[in-house]
Short mmCIF file of C-alpha atoms and ligand atoms in Angstrom, two decimals:
data_model
loop_
_atom_site.label_atom_id
_atom_site.label_comp_id
_atom_site.label_asym_id
_atom_site.label_seq_id
_atom_site.Cartn_x
_atom_site.Cartn_y
_atom_site.Cartn_z
CA UNK A 1 0.00 0.00 0.00
CA UNK A 2 1.43 3.43 -0.86
CA UNK A 3 2.40 5.33 2.27
CA UNK A 4 3.64 8.89 2.10
CA UNK A 5 6.32 9.74 4.62
CA UNK A 6 8.71 12.62 5.05
CA UNK A 7 11.92 10.96 6.19
CA UNK A 8 14.76 13.26 7.22
CA UNK A 9 13.17 16.05 5.22
CA UNK A 10 12.51 14.13 1.98
CA UNK A 11 8.87 13.38 1.16
CA UNK A 12 8.19 10.24 -0.87
CA UNK A 13 5.58 7.53 -1.36
CA UNK A 14 6.77 4.14 -0.13
CA UNK A 15 5.13 0.92 -1.19
CA UNK A 16 4.91 -1.07 2.04
CA UNK A 17 2.98 -4.18 3.00
CA UNK A 18 0.69 -3.54 5.99
CA UNK A 19 2.75 -5.69 8.35
CA UNK A 20 5.93 -3.66 7.72
CA UNK A 21 7.20 -2.10 10.94
CA UNK A 22 8.66 1.39 10.61
CA UNK A 23 12.05 0.07 11.74
CA UNK A 24 12.04 -2.51 8.92
CA UNK A 25 11.17 0.10 6.30
CA UNK A 26 13.99 2.29 7.56
CA UNK A 27 16.65 -0.39 7.83
CA UNK A 28 15.80 -2.92 5.12
CA UNK A 29 13.86 -0.75 2.69
CA UNK A 30 15.85 2.47 2.85
CA UNK A 31 19.23 1.39 4.20
CA UNK A 32 18.97 3.75 7.17
CA UNK A 33 20.67 1.30 9.52
CA UNK A 34 21.43 3.87 12.22
CA UNK A 35 18.11 3.00 13.82
CA UNK A 36 18.89 -0.18 15.75
CA UNK A 37 16.86 -3.17 16.91
CA UNK A 38 17.95 -4.11 20.42
CA UNK A 39 15.11 -6.16 21.79
CA UNK A 40 12.21 -6.20 19.36
CA UNK A 41 9.93 -6.45 22.41
CA UNK A 42 9.33 -2.70 22.87
CA UNK A 43 11.59 -2.42 25.92
CA UNK A 44 15.04 -1.05 25.00
CA UNK A 45 14.63 2.16 22.98
CA UNK A 46 17.49 1.41 20.56
CA UNK A 47 14.95 1.89 17.75
CA UNK A 48 13.76 5.36 18.87
CA UNK A 49 13.11 7.85 16.08
CA UNK A 50 11.15 11.10 16.08
CA UNK A 51 7.64 10.95 14.57
CA UNK A 52 6.30 14.46 14.11
CA UNK A 53 8.88 15.47 16.69
CA UNK A 54 7.90 12.87 19.32
CA UNK A 55 10.22 10.02 20.33
CA UNK A 56 8.68 6.77 19.15
CA UNK A 57 9.81 3.14 19.19
CA UNK A 58 10.14 2.32 15.49
CA UNK A 59 9.79 -1.40 16.32
CA UNK A 60 6.30 -0.79 17.74
CA UNK A 61 4.61 1.15 14.97
CA UNK A 62 3.61 0.10 11.46
CA UNK A 63 4.91 2.30 8.64
CA UNK A 64 1.38 2.40 7.26
CA UNK A 65 -0.01 3.90 10.49
CA UNK A 66 2.18 6.94 9.88
CA UNK A 67 0.88 7.90 6.42
CA UNK A 68 1.51 11.65 6.10
CA UNK A 69 3.86 11.88 9.09
CA UNK A 70 7.37 13.23 9.35
CA UNK A 71 10.11 10.90 10.63
CA UNK A 72 13.57 11.90 11.79
CA UNK A 73 16.24 9.22 12.21
CA UNK A 74 19.76 9.54 13.56
CA UNK A 75 20.99 10.01 9.96
CA UNK A 76 18.88 13.16 9.73
CA UNK A 77 20.49 15.09 12.57
CA UNK A 78 23.94 16.16 11.40
CA UNK A 79 24.42 18.96 8.86
CA UNK A 80 27.03 17.57 6.52
CA UNK A 81 30.14 16.88 8.57
CA UNK A 82 28.90 18.90 11.54
CA UNK A 83 27.30 16.80 14.23
CA UNK A 84 24.03 17.91 15.83
CA UNK A 85 24.85 19.36 19.30
CA UNK A 86 23.21 16.37 20.99
CA UNK A 87 25.43 14.00 18.99
CA UNK A 88 28.51 16.13 19.64
CA UNK A 89 27.78 16.05 23.39
CA UNK A 90 27.79 12.21 23.38
CA UNK A 91 31.22 12.29 21.72
CA UNK A 92 32.56 15.01 24.02
CA UNK A 93 31.34 13.37 27.25
CA UNK A 94 32.05 9.75 26.31
CA UNK A 95 28.35 8.94 26.39
CA UNK A 96 28.92 5.67 24.53
CA UNK A 97 31.05 2.57 24.49
CA UNK A 98 29.87 0.07 21.87
CA UNK A 99 27.41 2.63 20.52
CA UNK A 100 24.54 0.24 19.97
CA UNK A 101 22.08 2.12 22.19
CA UNK A 102 23.34 5.56 21.16
CA UNK A 103 20.97 6.50 18.32
CA UNK A 104 18.02 5.78 20.59
CA UNK A 105 19.63 7.66 23.48
CA UNK A 106 20.16 10.74 21.28
CA UNK A 107 16.50 10.66 20.25
CA UNK A 108 15.44 10.30 23.89
CA UNK A 109 17.57 13.36 24.65
CA UNK A 110 15.80 15.38 21.96
CA UNK A 111 12.44 14.28 23.40
CA UNK A 112 13.53 15.65 26.78
CA UNK A 113 14.43 19.01 25.26
CA UNK A 114 11.05 19.14 23.53
CA UNK A 115 9.14 18.64 26.76
CA UNK A 116 11.42 20.08 29.43
CA UNK A 117 13.48 22.72 27.63
CA UNK A 118 17.24 23.22 27.65
CA UNK A 119 17.96 23.22 31.35
CA UNK A 120 17.79 19.56 32.35
CA UNK A 121 18.82 18.41 35.81
CA UNK A 122 20.24 14.93 36.40
CA UNK A 123 17.13 13.61 38.11
CA UNK A 124 14.96 14.57 35.14
CA UNK A 125 17.34 13.02 32.63
CA UNK A 126 17.66 9.79 34.64
CA UNK A 127 13.91 9.50 35.03
CA UNK A 128 13.24 10.24 31.36
CA UNK A 129 15.69 7.50 30.30
CA UNK A 130 13.48 4.78 31.76
CA UNK A 131 12.71 3.45 28.27
CA UNK A 132 16.33 3.27 27.08
CA UNK A 133 18.65 0.39 27.96
CA UNK A 134 22.45 0.47 27.73
CA UNK A 135 24.51 -2.66 28.36
CA UNK A 136 27.86 -0.86 28.50
CA UNK A 137 28.15 2.53 30.09
CA UNK A 138 26.38 2.46 33.44
CA UNK A 139 24.44 5.51 32.18
CA UNK A 140 26.52 8.16 34.04
CA UNK A 141 28.09 9.70 30.96
CA UNK A 142 24.85 9.41 29.00
CA UNK A 143 23.11 11.56 31.61
CA UNK A 144 25.94 14.10 31.48
CA UNK A 145 25.94 14.10 27.68
CA UNK A 146 22.20 14.70 27.37
CA UNK A 147 22.22 17.58 29.86
CA UNK A 148 25.20 19.14 28.03
CA UNK A 149 23.64 18.54 24.62
CA UNK A 150 20.43 20.21 25.71
CA UNK A 151 22.36 23.30 26.83
CA UNK A 152 24.39 23.37 23.63
CA UNK A 153 21.18 23.27 21.58
CA UNK A 154 20.03 26.47 23.29
CA UNK A 155 23.31 28.13 22.41
CA UNK A 156 23.18 27.19 18.74
CA UNK A 157 19.41 27.60 18.44
CA UNK A 158 19.27 24.05 17.11
CA UNK A 159 15.83 22.49 16.98
CA UNK A 160 14.78 18.94 17.69
CA UNK A 161 13.83 18.61 14.01
CA UNK A 162 10.07 18.67 14.64
CA UNK B 1 4.34 -10.71 11.74
CA UNK B 2 1.70 -12.32 9.51
CA UNK B 3 0.26 -10.09 6.77
CA UNK B 4 -3.23 -8.65 7.13
CA UNK B 5 -5.58 -6.20 5.46
CA UNK B 6 -5.21 -2.67 6.82
CA UNK B 7 -8.18 -0.31 6.97
CA UNK B 8 -8.12 3.30 8.07
CA UNK B 9 -11.79 4.38 8.20
CA UNK B 10 -12.69 8.04 8.61
CA UNK B 11 -16.01 7.60 10.43
CA UNK B 12 -17.13 5.46 13.36
CA UNK B 13 -19.73 3.71 11.16
CA UNK B 14 -17.08 2.85 8.60
CA UNK B 15 -14.89 1.47 11.40
CA UNK B 16 -17.72 -0.78 12.56
CA UNK B 17 -18.30 -1.95 8.96
CA UNK B 18 -14.59 -2.62 8.41
CA UNK B 19 -14.44 -4.64 11.62
CA UNK B 20 -17.44 -6.73 10.60
CA UNK B 21 -16.26 -7.31 7.06
CA UNK B 22 -12.84 -8.92 7.38
CA UNK B 23 -12.54 -12.35 9.01
CA UNK B 24 -10.88 -12.08 12.42
CA UNK B 25 -10.56 -8.34 12.91
CA UNK B 26 -8.78 -6.18 15.47
CA UNK B 27 -9.02 -2.50 16.26
CA UNK B 28 -5.71 -0.71 16.65
CA UNK B 29 -5.17 2.49 18.65
CA UNK B 30 -1.60 3.14 19.89
CA UNK B 31 -0.57 -0.42 19.09
CA UNK B 32 1.59 -0.75 22.21
CA UNK B 33 -0.19 -3.86 23.38
CA UNK B 34 -1.51 -5.18 20.08
CA UNK B 35 1.67 -4.93 17.96
CA UNK B 36 3.88 -6.77 20.49
CA UNK B 37 1.16 -9.44 20.64
CA UNK B 38 1.10 -9.66 16.83
CA UNK B 39 4.90 -9.82 16.62
CA UNK B 40 4.89 -12.80 18.96
CA UNK B 41 1.91 -14.28 17.08
CA UNK B 42 -0.35 -14.27 20.12
CA UNK B 43 -2.72 -12.27 17.93
CA UNK B 44 -3.00 -12.88 14.18
CA UNK B 45 -5.81 -10.72 12.84
CA UNK B 46 -6.91 -10.91 9.20
CA UNK B 47 -7.98 -7.28 9.24
CA UNK B 48 -6.58 -4.39 11.24
CA UNK B 49 -8.90 -1.42 11.68
CA UNK B 50 -6.94 1.71 12.61
CA UNK B 51 -8.95 4.19 14.70
CA UNK B 52 -6.46 7.01 14.04
CA UNK B 53 -8.46 8.36 11.10
CA UNK B 54 -11.76 8.63 12.97
CA UNK B 55 -12.24 12.26 14.03
CA UNK B 56 -13.33 13.38 17.50
CA UNK B 57 -11.80 10.54 19.52
CA UNK B 58 -9.15 12.57 21.32
CA UNK B 59 -11.04 15.45 22.86
CA UNK B 60 -10.77 16.35 26.54
CA UNK B 61 -13.70 18.21 28.12
CA UNK B 62 -14.97 19.06 31.56
CA UNK B 63 -18.72 19.03 31.99
CA UNK B 64 -20.13 19.67 35.48
CA UNK B 65 -18.72 17.01 37.79
CA UNK B 66 -17.38 14.88 34.92
CA UNK B 67 -14.05 14.86 33.10
CA UNK B 68 -14.32 13.30 29.64
CA UNK B 69 -11.27 11.95 27.83
CA UNK B 70 -11.44 10.72 24.23
CA UNK B 71 -10.42 7.08 23.70
CA UNK B 72 -7.51 7.95 21.39
CA UNK B 73 -5.92 10.39 23.84
CA UNK B 74 -2.32 9.35 24.52
CA UNK B 75 -0.89 8.88 28.00
CA UNK B 76 1.49 11.80 27.32
CA UNK B 77 -1.45 14.10 26.62
CA UNK B 78 -3.37 13.03 29.72
CA UNK B 79 -0.24 13.64 31.82
CA UNK B 80 0.20 17.21 30.55
CA UNK B 81 -3.28 18.45 29.67
CA UNK B 82 -4.30 21.51 31.76
CA UNK B 83 -7.98 20.48 31.89
CA UNK B 84 -6.98 17.10 33.32
CA UNK B 85 -4.46 18.48 35.81
CA UNK B 86 -6.98 21.08 37.04
CA UNK B 87 -9.80 18.54 37.42
CA UNK B 88 -8.05 15.35 38.60
CA UNK B 89 -4.37 15.80 39.35
CA UNK B 90 -4.06 12.17 40.47
CA UNK B 91 -5.12 10.97 37.02
CA UNK B 92 -2.50 13.10 35.25
CA UNK B 93 0.15 11.86 37.70
CA UNK B 94 -0.91 8.26 37.03
CA UNK B 95 -0.53 8.73 33.27
CA UNK B 96 3.04 9.87 33.83
CA UNK B 97 3.83 6.54 35.53
CA UNK B 98 2.79 4.40 32.54
CA UNK B 99 5.66 2.72 30.73
CA UNK B 100 8.26 5.18 29.47
CA UNK B 101 8.19 8.42 27.40
CA UNK B 102 8.01 6.53 24.10
CA UNK B 103 5.16 4.31 25.29
CA UNK B 104 3.31 7.39 26.55
CA UNK B 105 3.66 9.09 23.16
CA UNK B 106 1.72 6.28 21.43
CA UNK B 107 -0.39 4.35 23.96
CA UNK B 108 -3.99 5.46 24.49
CA UNK B 109 -6.46 5.43 27.36
CA UNK B 110 -9.04 3.59 25.23
CA UNK B 111 -6.52 0.88 24.42
CA UNK B 112 -5.71 0.33 28.09
CA UNK B 113 -9.35 0.19 29.16
CA UNK B 114 -10.34 -2.13 26.30
CA UNK B 115 -7.43 -4.44 27.04
CA UNK B 116 -7.88 -4.48 30.85
CA UNK B 117 -4.47 -5.93 31.65
CA UNK B 118 -4.55 -7.02 35.31
CA UNK B 119 -1.51 -4.81 35.99
CA UNK B 120 -2.55 -1.75 33.98
CA UNK B 121 -2.94 1.61 35.72
CA UNK B 122 -6.03 3.38 34.33
CA UNK B 123 -8.43 0.63 35.46
CA UNK B 124 -7.59 1.49 39.09
CA UNK B 125 -8.33 5.19 38.49
CA UNK B 126 -11.61 4.56 36.71
CA UNK B 127 -12.85 2.08 39.30
CA UNK B 128 -11.90 4.32 42.24
CA UNK B 129 -13.21 7.57 40.77
CA UNK B 130 -16.37 6.07 39.30
CA UNK B 131 -17.58 6.95 35.85
CA UNK B 132 -18.59 5.71 32.45
CA UNK B 133 -17.10 4.04 29.40
CA UNK B 134 -18.89 5.38 26.31
CA UNK B 135 -18.91 3.37 23.12
CA UNK B 136 -20.46 3.36 19.66
CA UNK B 137 -23.26 1.23 21.15
CA UNK B 138 -24.04 3.16 24.33
CA UNK B 139 -22.39 3.42 27.70
CA UNK B 140 -21.14 1.15 30.48
CA UNK B 141 -21.17 2.20 34.12
CA UNK B 142 -17.76 1.47 35.57
CA UNK B 143 -19.23 -0.71 38.31
CA UNK B 144 -20.05 -3.47 35.81
CA UNK B 145 -17.33 -2.76 33.28
CA UNK B 146 -14.27 -4.67 34.53
CA UNK B 147 -14.87 -8.42 34.49
CA UNK B 148 -11.55 -9.98 35.49
CA UNK B 149 -8.33 -10.68 33.64
CA UNK B 150 -8.42 -9.06 30.15
CA UNK B 151 -12.26 -9.18 30.28
CA UNK B 152 -14.66 -6.23 30.07
CA UNK B 153 -18.31 -5.53 29.33
CA UNK B 154 -17.38 -4.62 25.71
CA UNK B 155 -18.79 -6.86 23.02
CA UNK B 156 -16.62 -7.99 20.09
CA UNK B 157 -15.84 -4.98 17.92
CA UNK B 158 -17.50 -2.45 20.24
CA UNK B 159 -15.51 0.78 20.05
CA UNK B 160 -14.78 2.97 23.07
CA UNK B 161 -15.28 6.60 22.06
CA UNK B 162 -14.61 8.39 25.34
CA UNK B 163 -14.26 7.78 29.05
CA UNK B 164 -15.93 9.85 31.78
CA UNK B 165 -14.37 10.17 35.24
CA UNK B 166 -16.28 11.65 38.19
CA UNK B 167 -14.24 14.57 39.51
CA UNK B 168 -13.35 13.82 43.16
CA UNK B 169 -12.70 16.14 46.10
CA UNK B 170 -9.23 14.63 46.31
CA UNK B 171 -7.46 11.60 44.88
CA UNK B 172 -4.07 10.03 44.23
CA UNK B 173 -2.41 6.92 42.86
CA UNK B 174 0.56 5.10 44.33
CA UNK B 175 2.29 2.44 42.30
CA UNK B 176 5.07 0.02 43.01
CA UNK B 177 6.53 -0.37 39.53
CA UNK B 178 8.11 -3.51 38.28
CA UNK B 179 11.59 -2.17 37.53
CA UNK B 180 11.87 -3.83 34.10
CA UNK B 181 8.34 -3.84 32.67
CA UNK B 182 7.18 -0.75 34.60
CA UNK B 183 3.72 -2.27 35.00
CA UNK B 184 2.30 -2.24 38.54
CA UNK B 185 3.39 -4.97 40.93
CA UNK B 186 0.67 -3.31 43.00
CA UNK B 187 -1.02 0.02 42.35
CA UNK B 188 -3.63 1.68 44.59
CA UNK B 189 -5.91 4.56 43.59
CA UNK B 190 -7.68 6.39 46.43
CA UNK B 191 -10.52 8.87 45.84
CA UNK B 192 -12.65 11.01 48.14
CA UNK B 193 -15.80 11.24 46.07
CA UNK B 194 -19.31 12.62 46.57
CA UNK B 195 -20.34 9.00 47.25
CA UNK B 196 -17.67 8.50 49.91
CA UNK B 197 -14.16 7.06 49.84
CA UNK B 198 -13.41 4.60 47.05
CA UNK B 199 -10.25 2.52 46.77
CA UNK B 200 -9.21 0.37 43.81
CA UNK B 201 -6.22 -1.96 43.51
CA UNK B 202 -4.48 -3.13 40.34
CA UNK B 203 -1.63 -5.60 39.84
CA UNK B 204 -2.31 -7.62 42.97
CA UNK B 205 -4.74 -10.17 41.59
CA UNK B 206 -6.36 -11.41 38.36
CA UNK B 207 -8.06 -8.05 37.77
CA UNK B 208 -8.68 -4.63 39.25
CA UNK B 209 -10.81 -4.72 42.43
CA UNK B 210 -12.26 -2.36 45.00
CA UNK B 211 -10.98 -2.75 48.55
CA UNK B 212 -13.92 -2.48 50.97
CA UNK B 213 -11.88 -2.76 54.21
CA UNK B 214 -9.68 0.13 53.12
CA UNK B 215 -12.71 2.22 52.15
CA UNK B 216 -14.21 1.61 55.59
CA UNK B 217 -11.03 2.51 57.45
CA UNK B 218 -10.53 5.70 55.42
CA UNK B 219 -14.14 6.74 55.81
CA UNK B 220 -13.57 6.72 59.57
CA UNK B 221 -10.31 8.66 59.17
CA UNK B 222 -8.77 9.75 55.88
CA UNK B 223 -5.17 9.57 57.08
CA UNK B 224 -2.11 7.46 56.28
CA UNK B 225 -2.26 6.20 59.88
CA UNK B 226 -5.69 4.70 59.21
CA UNK B 227 -4.19 2.74 56.33
CA UNK B 228 -1.39 1.34 58.48
CA UNK B 229 -1.50 -2.39 58.98
CA UNK B 230 -4.20 -3.02 56.40
CA UNK B 231 -3.42 -6.10 54.31
CA UNK B 232 -5.27 -6.89 51.09
CA UNK B 233 -6.86 -10.33 51.13
CA UNK B 234 -8.57 -12.46 48.50
CA UNK B 235 -7.21 -14.16 45.42
CA UNK B 236 -3.77 -12.56 44.86
CA UNK B 237 -1.02 -13.39 42.36
CA UNK B 238 2.11 -15.31 43.17
CA UNK B 239 4.72 -15.16 40.41
CA UNK B 240 8.48 -14.79 39.98
CA UNK B 241 8.21 -11.12 40.96
CA UNK B 242 6.31 -11.32 44.24
CA UNK B 243 4.31 -13.70 46.43
CA UNK B 244 0.63 -13.21 47.23
CA UNK B 245 1.57 -12.41 50.83
CA UNK B 246 4.04 -9.74 49.68
CA UNK B 247 1.47 -8.18 47.35
CA UNK B 248 -1.18 -8.11 50.09
CA UNK B 249 1.19 -6.23 52.36
CA UNK B 250 2.45 -3.97 49.57
CA UNK B 251 -1.14 -2.90 48.89
CA UNK B 252 -1.32 -1.49 52.44
CA UNK B 253 1.91 0.42 51.93
CA UNK B 254 0.73 1.84 48.58
CA UNK B 255 -2.60 2.74 50.20
CA UNK B 256 -0.88 4.80 52.89
CA UNK B 257 1.26 6.56 50.25
CA UNK B 258 -1.76 7.36 48.11
CA UNK B 259 -3.65 8.81 51.06
CA UNK B 260 -0.65 10.95 52.00
CA UNK B 261 -0.43 12.25 48.41
CA UNK B 262 -4.17 12.79 47.84
CA UNK B 263 -4.92 16.28 46.50
C1 FAD C 301 7.33 -1.22 27.27
C2 FAD C 301 5.89 -1.04 27.65
C3 FAD C 301 5.59 -0.67 28.96
C4 FAD C 301 4.25 -0.49 29.34
N1 FAD C 301 3.99 -0.13 30.63
C5 FAD C 301 2.70 0.04 31.02
C6 FAD C 301 2.39 0.44 32.36
O1 FAD C 301 3.27 0.68 33.18
N2 FAD C 301 1.09 0.57 32.70
C7 FAD C 301 0.08 0.37 31.80
O2 FAD C 301 -1.08 0.54 32.17
N3 FAD C 301 0.34 0.01 30.53
C8 FAD C 301 1.63 -0.15 30.13
N4 FAD C 301 1.88 -0.51 28.83
C9 FAD C 301 0.77 -0.70 27.89
C10 FAD C 301 0.44 0.59 27.22
O3 FAD C 301 -0.18 1.48 28.12
C11 FAD C 301 -0.47 0.36 26.01
O4 FAD C 301 -0.43 1.51 25.25
C12 FAD C 301 -1.90 0.05 26.33
O5 FAD C 301 -2.04 -1.11 27.10
C13 FAD C 301 -2.74 -0.18 25.10
O6 FAD C 301 -3.09 1.01 24.49
P1 FAD C 301 -2.86 1.18 22.94
O7 FAD C 301 -3.49 2.45 22.56
O8 FAD C 301 -1.44 1.01 22.64
O9 FAD C 301 -3.78 -0.01 22.38
P2 FAD C 301 -3.57 -1.08 21.22
O10 FAD C 301 -2.35 -1.88 21.45
O11 FAD C 301 -3.73 -0.42 19.91
O12 FAD C 301 -4.85 -1.96 21.51
C14 FAD C 301 -4.95 -2.78 22.67
C15 FAD C 301 -6.29 -3.53 22.65
O13 FAD C 301 -7.36 -2.62 22.85
C16 FAD C 301 -8.26 -2.61 21.74
N5 FAD C 301 -8.65 -1.22 21.54
C17 FAD C 301 -7.83 -0.15 21.38
N6 FAD C 301 -8.54 0.98 21.31
C18 FAD C 301 -9.85 0.64 21.42
C19 FAD C 301 -11.07 1.39 21.44
N7 FAD C 301 -11.09 2.73 21.34
N8 FAD C 301 -12.24 0.71 21.58
C20 FAD C 301 -12.23 -0.64 21.71
N9 FAD C 301 -11.11 -1.40 21.70
C21 FAD C 301 -9.93 -0.77 21.56
C22 FAD C 301 -7.47 -3.22 20.60
O14 FAD C 301 -8.31 -3.85 19.68
C23 FAD C 301 -6.56 -4.21 21.32
O15 FAD C 301 -7.22 -5.41 21.56
C24 FAD C 301 3.20 -0.69 28.40
C25 FAD C 301 3.51 -1.05 27.09
C26 FAD C 301 4.84 -1.23 26.70
C27 FAD C 301 5.14 -1.61 25.29
S1 FES C 302 14.08 -2.58 19.44
FE1 FES C 302 12.40 -1.24 19.72
S2 FES C 302 12.35 -1.01 21.86
FE2 FES C 302 13.97 -2.42 21.61
S1 FES C 303 27.08 1.92 24.64
FE1 FES C 303 26.85 -0.22 24.34
S2 FES C 303 24.74 -0.51 24.72
FE2 FES C 303 25.02 1.53 25.29
#
């Protein structure tokens, strides 16, 4: 069934079967493999993308349900070689080890900025990360990175790509 | 996931017709219960009827002593909506305890109340506050609506349109979250209503229940002290997470916390 989606700014009709999950369209159909599948049981948040600006588990939504929506994946954040401030903060503050959870963590960070603004305290960030699992870092540097990234976004006037 | 026919009707009547016309059919709202069930092949519908295209299912209105919330309203919206927070703060606070931010961005109140998971949160609020589940066929008073594990008064294909909660004098929810699934190990909703104190418990047994002993004790004295020592009895769950005895005791602790928080 033809499904019109704006993915990272480009609007196109995609021919998807009804049972196609958004994450499968992104990864297998479009080669956007930055969106990861960690659990496939809706628990881990590795598959988080933004749908009309809201963080959404791409493994728990059908592409067809989103006809007309705008989707932002991790590939859509950087401008050319310049990382989005939230990405740059993960690099700067060592917010990753293996990097598997990172795309989903970055999206969760953008969701926090959307709802709580640029001044995020540690308790808020920790609480808001309840749907994101990391097997490597112990979360400390992720929390630091998200708070720093949120501040940096205010400085550069960067949006969450609504 | 097995393939199916997808329908996105734009009226309630068309949704009813699509449900009736396609073998084993399922309604989909936020999909955060149904899609995991379909991925694990617990559910294999022939036709999926998406309610997202039906207008008017996500309105929030206050009318006299009732707060009405459209079935397709997401948990995130209930948590943040000023009409909800002004009318029933405890309900908004409950919505913020469901799942995680991503779940709250998609999951809907209608989906939770249709599904009636024995550990879900909204059933406790609706049963404690009192109110009505409105559907395409009429309305169900909450006192006959919940019928045990995953069972409700809805008939097959009946569509919830909106849910009415009676606005209380004060209320609150206290939940002991399972740290991994975030569902309630035990959750207690306490409400001081025009009809007296009502207490509902989720997570402890095979379905949401009222707790008459707690209602009696709190009617005598609406204080955390009055809740002290109360232990929930009846048919409670024992599983790898907690024993029935533990859950019975935990209900008393959650009750005291809810009373202390009631506003
Ligand atoms: C990781 C995770 C954590 C979660 N944690 C919690 C939690 O802590 N507490 C909690 O309460 N829930 C929790 N949930 C469940 C979540 O709240 C779901 O969103 C909810 O149970 C179902 O709502 P939905 O809109 O997603 O419904 P769907 O999955 O779309 O539908 C669920 C069922 O309801 C039916 N249905 C949906 N809408 C209607 C309607 N308007 N009329 C009639 N039938 C309808 C469907 O046919 C289906 O059978 C969690 C889910 C996940 C994935
Ligand atoms: S892969 Fe989607 S939540 Fe884990
Ligand atoms: S950095 Fe390895 S899972 Fe998070």
